[in-house]
Coordinates of C-alpha atoms in Angstrom, one line a residue:
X6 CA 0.8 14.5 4.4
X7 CA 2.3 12.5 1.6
X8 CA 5.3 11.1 3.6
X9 CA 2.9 9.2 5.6
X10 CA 1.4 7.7 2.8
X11 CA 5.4 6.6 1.5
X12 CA 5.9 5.2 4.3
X13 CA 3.0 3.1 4.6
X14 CA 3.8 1.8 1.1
X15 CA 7.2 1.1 2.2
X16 CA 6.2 -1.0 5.2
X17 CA 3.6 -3.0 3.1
X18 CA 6.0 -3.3 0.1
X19 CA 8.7 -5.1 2.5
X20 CA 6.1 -6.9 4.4
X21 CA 5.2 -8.5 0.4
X22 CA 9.1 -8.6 -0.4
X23 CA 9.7 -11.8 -2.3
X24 CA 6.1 -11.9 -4.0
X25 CA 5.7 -11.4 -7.7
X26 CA 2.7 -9.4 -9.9
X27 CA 2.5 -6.7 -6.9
X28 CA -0.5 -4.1 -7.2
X29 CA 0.2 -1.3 -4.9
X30 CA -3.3 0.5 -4.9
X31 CA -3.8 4.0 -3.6
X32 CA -6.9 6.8 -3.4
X33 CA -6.5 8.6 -7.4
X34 CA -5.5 12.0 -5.3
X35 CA -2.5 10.0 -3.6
X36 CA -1.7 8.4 -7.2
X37 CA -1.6 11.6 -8.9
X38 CA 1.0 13.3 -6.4
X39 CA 3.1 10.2 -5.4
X40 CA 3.0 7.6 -8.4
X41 CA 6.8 8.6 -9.1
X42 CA 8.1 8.4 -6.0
X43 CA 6.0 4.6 -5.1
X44 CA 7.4 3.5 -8.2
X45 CA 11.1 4.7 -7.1
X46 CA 10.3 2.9 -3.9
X47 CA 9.4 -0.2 -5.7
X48 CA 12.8 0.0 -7.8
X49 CA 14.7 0.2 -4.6
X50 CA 13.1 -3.2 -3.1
X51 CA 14.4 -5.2 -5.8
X52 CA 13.1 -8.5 -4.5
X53 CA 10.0 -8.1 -5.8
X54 CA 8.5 -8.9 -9.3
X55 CA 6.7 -7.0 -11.5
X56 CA 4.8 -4.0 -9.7
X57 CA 1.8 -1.9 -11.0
X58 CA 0.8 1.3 -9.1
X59 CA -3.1 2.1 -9.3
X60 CA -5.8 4.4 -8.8
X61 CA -8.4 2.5 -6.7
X62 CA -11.1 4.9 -5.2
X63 CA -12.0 2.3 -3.0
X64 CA -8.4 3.2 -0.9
X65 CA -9.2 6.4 1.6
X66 CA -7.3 9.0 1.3
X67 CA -3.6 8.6 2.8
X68 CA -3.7 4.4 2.9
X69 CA -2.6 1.8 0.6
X70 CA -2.5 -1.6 -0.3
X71 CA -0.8 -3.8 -1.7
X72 CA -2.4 -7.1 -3.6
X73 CA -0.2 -10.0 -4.2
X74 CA -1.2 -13.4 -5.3
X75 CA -1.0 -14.6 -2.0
X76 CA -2.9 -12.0 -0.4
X77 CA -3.7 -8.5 0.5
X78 CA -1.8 -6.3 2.9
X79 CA -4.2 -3.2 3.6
X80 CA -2.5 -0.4 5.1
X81 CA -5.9 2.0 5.3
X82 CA -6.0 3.5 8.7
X83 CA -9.8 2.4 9.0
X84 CA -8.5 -0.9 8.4
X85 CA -5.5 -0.2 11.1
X86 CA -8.2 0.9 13.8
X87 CA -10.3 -2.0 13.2
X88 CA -7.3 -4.7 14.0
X89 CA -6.4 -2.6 16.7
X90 CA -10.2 -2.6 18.1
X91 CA -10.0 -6.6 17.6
X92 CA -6.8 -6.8 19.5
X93 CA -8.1 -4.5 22.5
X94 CA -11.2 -6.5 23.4

């Protein structure tokens, strides 16, 4: 479901509003269909500096995230479960 995966970006890509030299990374199926349309996103969230969009087969399918030079905002859902888990116990 691609519009899952948008909106993940989005989230992550306003949490990092106000950093410069973005990488939004993102499973090479996900960068193939949606690479327009995060671009677009990044273009509407002016704030931010220079933005790259990547193919990273490290990202699972459906996640992102987004590298800045002040840290990494991981919007994987294993990565989602995990703080979750940490939170519960």
């Amino acid at each position: 479901a691609p519009q899952i995966t948008l909106g993940l970006v989005k989230e992550a890509l306003e949490m990092a509003a106000g950093s410069t030299d973005i990488q939004v990374r993102l499973h090479p199926d996900d960068h193939a269909a949606l690479a327009g349309q995060v671009r677009s996103l990044v273009g509407e969230l002016s704030r931010l500096g220079k933005a790259e969009v990547v193919a990273d087969r490290a990202i699972s399918r459906g996640g992102c995230r987004i590298d800045t030079r002040f840290g990494t905002i991981d919007q994987q859902f294993e990565s989602q479960l995990s703080r979750i888990e940490e939170e519960l116990s």
